[in-house]
CSV table of C-alpha atoms in Angstrom, one decimal:
chain,number,residue,atom,x,y,z
R,124,MET,CA,-0.1,0.2,0.1
R,125,THR,CA,1.6,3.5,-0.9
R,126,ASP,CA,2.1,5.6,1.8
R,127,GLN,CA,0.3,8.4,-0.2
R,128,ALA,CA,-3.1,6.0,0.6
R,129,LEU,CA,-2.0,5.8,4.7
R,130,ALA,CA,-1.4,9.3,4.9
R,131,PRO,CA,-3.0,11.1,7.3
R,132,GLY,CA,-6.5,12.1,7.4
R,133,SER,CA,-7.2,9.3,4.4
R,134,VAL,CA,-9.6,6.6,4.6
R,135,THR,CA,-7.6,3.6,4.5
R,136,GLY,CA,-7.8,2.2,0.5
R,137,VAL,CA,-9.5,5.5,-0.8
R,138,VAL,CA,-6.6,7.3,-3.0
R,139,PRO,CA,-7.6,11.0,-1.8
R,140,ASP,CA,-7.9,13.1,-5.4
R,141,THR,CA,-5.6,16.1,-6.3
R,142,SER,CA,-7.2,17.6,-8.4
R,143,GLY,CA,-9.4,19.7,-6.0
R,144,ARG,CA,-12.4,16.9,-6.3
R,145,MET,CA,-14.3,14.9,-4.2
R,146,PRO,CA,-12.9,11.3,-3.9
R,147,ARG,CA,-14.2,9.0,-5.7
R,148,ARG,CA,-15.7,6.8,-2.5
R,149,ARG,CA,-18.0,10.2,-2.1
R,150,SER,CA,-18.9,11.2,-6.4
R,151,ALA,CA,-19.9,7.6,-6.4
R,152,ARG,CA,-22.0,7.5,-3.3
R,153,SER,CA,-23.7,11.1,-4.6
R,154,SER,CA,-24.2,9.6,-8.5
R,155,GLY,CA,-26.4,6.4,-6.4
R,156,LEU,CA,-28.4,9.2,-4.4
R,157,THR,CA,-28.9,10.4,-7.8
R,158,GLY,CA,-29.6,7.8,-10.0
R,159,ARG,CA,-32.3,6.6,-7.1
R,160,VAL,CA,-34.3,10.1,-7.8
R,161,GLY,CA,-34.0,10.4,-11.2
R,162,TRP,CA,-35.1,6.7,-11.1
R,163,GLY,CA,-38.1,8.0,-8.3
R,164,VAL,CA,-39.4,10.7,-11.0
R,165,ALA,CA,-39.3,8.8,-13.7
R,166,GLY,CA,-41.7,5.8,-12.4
R,167,VAL,CA,-44.3,8.5,-11.4
R,168,ALA,CA,-44.0,10.3,-14.8
R,169,SER,CA,-44.6,6.4,-16.1
R,170,LEU,CA,-47.8,6.5,-13.5
R,171,VAL,CA,-49.3,9.7,-15.5
R,172,ALA,CA,-48.3,8.6,-18.7
R,173,ILE,CA,-50.1,5.3,-18.2
R,174,TRP,CA,-53.2,7.2,-16.1
R,175,GLU,CA,-53.6,9.5,-19.1
R,176,LEU,CA,-53.5,6.6,-21.5
R,177,TYR,CA,-55.8,4.7,-19.9
R,178,LYS,CA,-57.7,6.8,-20.6
R,179,LEU,CA,-57.8,8.5,-23.4
R,180,LEU,CA,-57.1,5.3,-25.1
R,181,GLY,CA,-59.5,3.0,-22.3
R,182,PRO,CA,-63.3,2.3,-22.9
R,183,ALA,CA,-65.7,5.7,-20.9
R,184,ASP,CA,-67.8,3.0,-19.2
R,185,GLY,CA,-64.7,0.2,-19.2
R,186,VAL,CA,-65.7,-3.8,-19.5
R,187,THR,CA,-68.0,-6.0,-17.5
R,188,VAL,CA,-68.1,-9.4,-17.7
R,189,GLY,CA,-71.3,-11.6,-16.6
R,190,GLY,CA,-74.3,-10.0,-14.8
R,191,ASP,CA,-77.5,-8.9,-16.4
R,192,GLY,CA,-76.7,-6.2,-19.0
R,193,SER,CA,-78.0,-3.7,-15.6
R,194,ALA,CA,-75.5,-1.2,-13.6
R,195,GLY,CA,-73.8,-2.7,-10.7
R,196,SER,CA,-73.4,-5.9,-11.7
R,197,GLY,CA,-71.1,-8.5,-13.0
R,198,VAL,CA,-67.1,-8.3,-13.0
R,199,ILE,CA,-66.0,-4.9,-13.5
R,200,LEU,CA,-62.4,-6.2,-15.6
R,201,LEU,CA,-60.9,-3.0,-16.7
R,202,PRO,CA,-62.6,0.3,-14.9
R,203,ARG,CA,-64.6,3.4,-16.5
R,204,THR,CA,-62.6,5.9,-17.6
R,205,HIS,CA,-65.3,9.0,-18.3
R,206,ASP,CA,-64.4,12.1,-16.3
R,207,ARG,CA,-66.4,11.3,-13.1
R,208,ALA,CA,-64.9,7.5,-12.2
R,209,MET,CA,-61.2,8.7,-13.5
R,210,PRO,CA,-60.5,12.5,-14.2
R,211,HIS,CA,-57.3,13.9,-15.2
R,212,VAL,CA,-54.2,14.6,-13.8
R,213,TRP,CA,-53.5,18.4,-13.8
R,214,ASP,CA,-57.3,18.3,-12.4
R,215,MET,CA,-56.5,16.8,-9.9
R,216,VAL,CA,-54.1,18.8,-9.0
R,217,ALA,CA,-55.8,21.7,-10.0
R,218,ARG,CA,-58.1,20.9,-6.9
R,219,MET,CA,-55.7,20.9,-4.4
R,220,PHE,CA,-55.2,24.6,-4.5
R,221,GLN,CA,-59.2,25.2,-4.7
R,222,PRO,CA,-61.7,26.5,-1.2
R,223,THR,CA,-61.9,22.8,0.5
R,224,SER,CA,-65.9,23.5,0.2
R,225,GLY,CA,-66.4,26.2,-0.8
R,226,GLY,CA,-66.7,30.1,0.4
R,227,ALA,CA,-64.2,31.2,2.7
R,228,THR,CA,-63.0,27.7,3.5
R,229,PRO,CA,-58.2,27.6,2.8
R,230,PRO,CA,-57.7,25.7,-0.4
R,231,LEU,CA,-58.3,22.1,-0.2
R,232,ILE,CA,-54.4,21.7,0.1
R,233,VAL,CA,-53.7,23.1,3.6
R,234,SER,CA,-57.1,20.8,4.9
R,235,VAL,CA,-54.6,17.9,3.8
R,236,LEU,CA,-51.5,18.4,4.8
R,237,GLU,CA,-52.7,19.8,8.1
R,238,ALA,CA,-54.9,16.3,8.9
R,239,ALA,CA,-52.2,14.5,7.4
R,240,GLY,CA,-50.4,16.2,10.8
R,241,THR,CA,-52.5,14.3,13.2
R,242,THR,CA,-53.0,11.5,11.4
R,243,LEU,CA,-48.9,11.2,11.3
R,244,GLY,CA,-48.4,11.8,14.8
R,245,LEU,CA,-50.3,8.7,15.6
R,246,ALA,CA,-49.2,6.5,13.5
R,247,ALA,CA,-45.6,8.0,15.1
R,248,VAL,CA,-47.2,7.3,18.3
R,249,GLY,CA,-48.0,3.9,17.1
R,250,TRP,CA,-45.0,2.8,15.5
R,251,VAL,CA,-42.9,3.7,18.4
R,252,ILE,CA,-45.6,0.8,21.0
R,253,GLY,CA,-44.9,-1.3,17.7
R,254,VAL,CA,-41.2,-0.6,18.2
R,255,VAL,CA,-40.8,-1.2,22.0
R,256,VAL,CA,-42.4,-4.4,21.7
R,257,GLY,CA,-41.7,-5.6,18.7
R,258,GLY,CA,-38.1,-5.5,19.3
R,259,ILE,CA,-39.2,-6.9,23.8
R,260,LEU,CA,-40.9,-9.9,21.7
R,261,GLY,CA,-37.5,-10.9,19.6
R,262,ILE,CA,-35.6,-10.4,22.0
R,263,ALA,CA,-37.5,-13.2,24.6
R,264,MET,CA,-37.6,-15.3,21.3
R,265,GLN,CA,-33.7,-14.9,20.9
R,266,ARG,CA,-33.6,-15.6,24.3
R,267,TRP,CA,-35.9,-18.5,25.4
R,268,ARG,CA,-35.9,-20.9,22.2
R,269,LEU,CA,-39.1,-22.4,24.0
R,270,VAL,CA,-41.1,-18.8,23.6
R,271,GLU,CA,-39.7,-18.9,19.9
R,272,TRP,CA,-41.1,-22.0,19.7
R,273,GLY,CA,-44.6,-20.9,21.1
R,274,LEU,CA,-44.8,-17.3,20.5
R,275,LEU,CA,-44.2,-17.5,16.8
R,276,PRO,CA,-47.1,-19.0,15.6
R,277,TRP,CA,-49.0,-17.1,17.1
R,278,ILE,CA,-47.3,-13.5,15.7
R,279,VAL,CA,-47.9,-14.9,12.2
R,280,VAL,CA,-51.4,-15.8,13.1
R,281,SER,CA,-52.3,-12.2,14.3
R,282,GLN,CA,-51.4,-10.8,11.2
R,283,ILE,CA,-54.5,-12.4,9.6
R,284,VAL,CA,-57.0,-10.9,11.6
R,285,PRO,CA,-59.3,-8.3,9.6
R,286,LEU,CA,-58.1,-5.2,10.6
R,287,ILE,CA,-61.8,-3.3,9.3
R,288,ALA,CA,-63.0,-5.9,12.0
R,289,PHE,CA,-60.5,-5.6,14.6
R,290,ALA,CA,-60.5,-1.5,15.0
R,291,PRO,CA,-64.0,-1.1,16.3
R,292,VAL,CA,-63.4,-4.2,18.7
R,293,VAL,CA,-60.7,-1.9,20.3
R,294,ASN,CA,-62.1,1.3,20.0
R,295,ALA,CA,-64.7,-0.3,22.2
R,296,LEU,CA,-62.9,-1.8,24.7
R,297,GLY,CA,-61.1,1.3,24.8
R,298,ASN,CA,-64.4,3.7,25.5
R,299,GLN,CA,-64.9,0.9,28.1
R,300,ILE,CA,-62.2,1.7,29.6
R,301,ASP,CA,-61.9,4.9,29.9
R,302,ARG,CA,-65.7,5.2,31.3
R,303,ALA,CA,-65.1,2.4,34.1
R,304,GLY,CA,-62.1,5.3,35.2
R,305,VAL,CA,-59.5,2.8,35.4
R,306,VAL,CA,-56.9,5.0,33.5
R,307,PRO,CA,-57.7,8.0,30.3
R,308,TRP,CA,-58.3,6.5,27.0
R,309,PRO,CA,-58.7,9.2,25.1
R,310,GLN,CA,-60.3,7.8,20.9
R,311,TRP,CA,-56.7,8.7,19.6
R,312,PHE,CA,-55.5,6.8,21.5
R,313,SER,CA,-57.0,4.1,20.1
R,314,VAL,CA,-55.7,4.6,16.7
R,315,ALA,CA,-52.0,5.0,17.5
R,316,LEU,CA,-53.0,1.2,19.2
R,317,ILE,CA,-54.4,-0.1,16.0
R,318,ALA,CA,-51.3,1.0,13.9
R,319,SER,CA,-49.1,-0.1,16.6
R,320,TYR,CA,-50.9,-4.1,15.2
R,321,LEU,CA,-49.2,-3.7,12.8
R,322,ALA,CA,-46.1,-2.1,12.8
R,323,PHE,CA,-45.0,-5.1,15.2
R,324,PHE,CA,-44.5,-8.0,13.0
R,325,PRO,CA,-42.7,-7.0,11.1
R,326,VAL,CA,-39.9,-6.0,13.9
R,327,ALA,CA,-40.9,-8.7,16.3
R,328,ILE,CA,-38.9,-11.0,12.9
R,329,GLY,CA,-36.6,-8.4,11.9
R,330,THR,CA,-35.1,-8.5,15.3
R,331,LEU,CA,-34.7,-12.9,16.3
R,332,ARG,CA,-33.4,-12.8,12.3
R,333,GLY,CA,-31.4,-10.1,13.6
R,334,LEU,CA,-30.3,-11.7,16.9
R,335,GLU,CA,-29.3,-15.0,15.7
R,336,SER,CA,-26.9,-13.4,12.6
R,337,PRO,CA,-23.7,-13.2,14.0
R,338,ASP,CA,-21.3,-15.5,12.8
R,339,ALA,CA,-20.5,-18.9,15.2
R,340,LEU,CA,-17.1,-17.6,15.3
R,341,HIS,CA,-17.8,-14.3,16.7
R,342,ARG,CA,-19.9,-16.2,19.5
R,343,ASP,CA,-18.0,-19.1,20.0
R,344,LEU,CA,-15.2,-15.6,20.9
R,345,PHE,CA,-17.2,-14.1,23.6
R,346,HIS,CA,-18.0,-17.8,24.9
R,347,THR,CA,-14.9,-18.4,25.0
R,348,GLN,CA,-14.2,-14.9,27.0
R,349,SER,CA,-16.9,-16.0,29.9
R,350,ALA,CA,-19.1,-12.4,28.1
R,351,GLY,CA,-22.2,-12.9,29.7
R,352,TRP,CA,-26.1,-13.3,27.7
R,353,TRP,CA,-26.7,-9.1,28.8
R,354,HIS,CA,-22.5,-8.2,27.6
R,355,THR,CA,-23.2,-10.5,23.9
R,356,LEU,CA,-26.1,-8.7,23.1
R,357,VAL,CA,-25.0,-5.7,24.3
R,358,HIS,CA,-22.0,-5.8,22.1
R,359,LEU,CA,-22.5,-8.2,19.9
R,360,ARG,CA,-26.0,-9.6,18.6
R,361,LEU,CA,-28.1,-6.1,18.1
R,362,PRO,CA,-24.6,-4.1,16.6
R,363,ALA,CA,-25.3,-8.0,13.8
R,364,ALA,CA,-28.7,-6.7,14.1
R,365,VAL,CA,-29.1,-3.5,12.5
R,366,PRO,CA,-28.5,-4.0,8.4
R,367,HIS,CA,-31.9,-6.5,9.5
R,368,LEU,CA,-34.0,-4.2,11.5
R,369,LEU,CA,-33.4,-1.2,9.6
R,370,PRO,CA,-35.9,-3.2,6.3
R,371,ALA,CA,-38.2,-4.4,9.2
R,372,LEU,CA,-38.3,-0.2,11.1
R,373,ARG,CA,-39.3,1.3,7.0
R,374,LEU,CA,-41.5,-2.1,7.4
R,375,ALA,CA,-43.2,-1.1,10.2
R,376,ALA,CA,-43.3,2.7,9.0
R,377,ALA,CA,-45.6,2.1,6.5
R,378,SER,CA,-47.8,-0.3,8.1
R,379,ALA,CA,-48.5,1.9,11.4
R,380,VAL,CA,-49.5,5.0,9.1
R,381,VAL,CA,-52.2,2.1,6.8
R,382,GLY,CA,-53.6,0.9,10.3
R,383,ALA,CA,-53.7,5.1,11.6
R,384,VAL,CA,-55.4,5.9,8.6
R,385,VAL,CA,-58.4,2.0,8.2
R,386,ALA,CA,-58.3,3.0,12.9
R,387,GLU,CA,-59.6,6.3,11.8
R,388,VAL,CA,-62.0,5.3,8.4
R,389,SER,CA,-63.3,2.4,11.1
R,390,ILE,CA,-63.4,3.8,13.8
R,391,GLY,CA,-64.5,7.9,13.0
R,392,LEU,CA,-61.9,9.7,14.2
R,393,ARG,CA,-62.1,13.3,13.5
R,394,GLY,CA,-59.2,15.8,12.2
R,395,GLY,CA,-57.1,12.8,10.4
R,396,ILE,CA,-56.6,11.8,6.6
R,397,GLY,CA,-58.6,8.9,6.9
R,398,ARG,CA,-62.1,11.1,7.9
R,399,MET,CA,-61.3,13.1,5.5
R,400,LEU,CA,-61.1,10.5,2.5
R,401,ILE,CA,-64.5,9.4,3.4
R,402,GLN,CA,-66.4,12.0,3.5
R,403,LEU,CA,-64.6,13.8,0.4
R,404,ALA,CA,-65.4,10.4,-1.5
R,405,GLY,CA,-68.6,10.9,-0.9
R,406,GLN,CA,-68.7,13.5,-2.4
R,407,ALA,CA,-67.1,12.4,-5.9
R,408,SER,CA,-70.4,12.4,-7.8
R,409,SER,CA,-70.0,15.9,-8.0
R,410,ASP,CA,-66.2,16.5,-6.7
R,411,PRO,CA,-64.5,13.6,-8.8
R,412,ALA,CA,-61.1,15.2,-8.5
R,413,ALA,CA,-61.5,16.4,-4.1
R,414,PRO,CA,-61.0,12.6,-2.8
R,415,TRP,CA,-58.4,12.4,-4.8
R,416,ALA,CA,-56.1,14.7,-2.3
R,417,PRO,CA,-56.3,13.6,0.5
R,418,THR,CA,-55.8,10.2,-1.9
R,419,PHE,CA,-51.4,11.8,-2.6
R,420,GLY,CA,-51.7,13.4,1.5
R,421,THR,CA,-50.8,9.5,2.4
R,422,VAL,CA,-48.9,9.1,-0.1
R,423,VAL,CA,-46.8,11.9,1.4
R,424,ILE,CA,-47.0,10.1,5.2
R,425,GLY,CA,-46.1,7.1,4.0
R,426,LEU,CA,-42.6,8.9,2.1
R,427,VAL,CA,-42.1,11.4,5.5
R,428,ALA,CA,-42.3,8.2,7.4
R,429,ALA,CA,-39.6,6.3,5.2
R,430,ALA,CA,-37.9,9.2,5.9
R,431,GLY,CA,-37.7,9.5,9.2
R,432,VAL,CA,-36.3,5.1,9.4
R,433,ALA,CA,-34.0,6.9,6.8
R,434,LEU,CA,-32.6,9.1,9.0
R,435,ILE,CA,-31.9,6.4,11.3
R,436,GLY,CA,-29.9,4.3,8.6
R,437,VAL,CA,-27.4,7.4,8.6
R,438,THR,CA,-26.8,7.8,12.1
R,439,LEU,CA,-26.4,4.0,12.2
R,440,ARG,CA,-24.4,3.8,9.1
R,441,ARG,CA,-20.8,2.5,11.1
R,442,PHE,CA,-23.1,-0.9,11.9
R,443,ARG,CA,-24.2,-0.9,8.0
R,444,ARG,CA,-21.1,-2.3,7.4
R,445,GLY,CA,-22.3,-6.4,5.5
R,446,GLU,CA,-25.1,-4.2,3.5
R,447,GLU,CA,-25.5,-2.8,0.7
R,448,THR,CA,-25.7,0.8,0.2
R,449,ARG,CA,-24.9,2.1,-2.8
């Protein structure tokens, strides 16, 4: 290895660029980020193009198979393309900057952002609860094999329960606890708890798989040094689990957003984007572009949640050496 590669302040194996340009590794990372952004923009543009192309070429009444020919009968294979069922993308965008319900009401995009902030806060609380519960379950399953055998099947089965039916049950139990005066149980906490119900599952599985990921050689080394279970957990298993935990946290964030929106719809909690989606969907016949604004807001919530987890990944970069980050 040359003296230049070992110069003070340089990274081993990376030759500094003396021409004044940024090092090759940093340049490759920047180009990779630009490429991902470019692919994201291209994906959105492709969806818009497909939407408008189908609206232009597709049948106005869609394609229906079976039925007796009356409205609403048969199985719809292709959606309708008339303006009430499928507005233009530019009409959806323009509608977001118009008053929410006419008169002196604020623009629809302002109402959507306010509702999105409420839903994002509830999803964040649910995500935190899900991460804590999922992490504890994952550690317990890794620590005791009997707990894994008895608990893991139930954790998997729990995700089969339809959330649309589970949400009213949680809300009813919360109302009973609140009326009994045991502990205060506001309605928003039911939404956060339902969001955590979807968020804990990927965290529990990711924690379990991540804690089991260290090589046998490393585990034997800690064993020969008489390291206890706690010391091994903190200094070996948890750092090795980071590449498994970060995808689980991203999935948990997206699941928490979905859970919060579905819970708002099922419970009828006001102020969130789920409630707004139901309200505007009821006006779709007269204002077909309006329901798409909260739909776009839900997408933005998911992106913000994913970006928050990405920031966590940046702080844990030194534990991600085995993960592909290009």
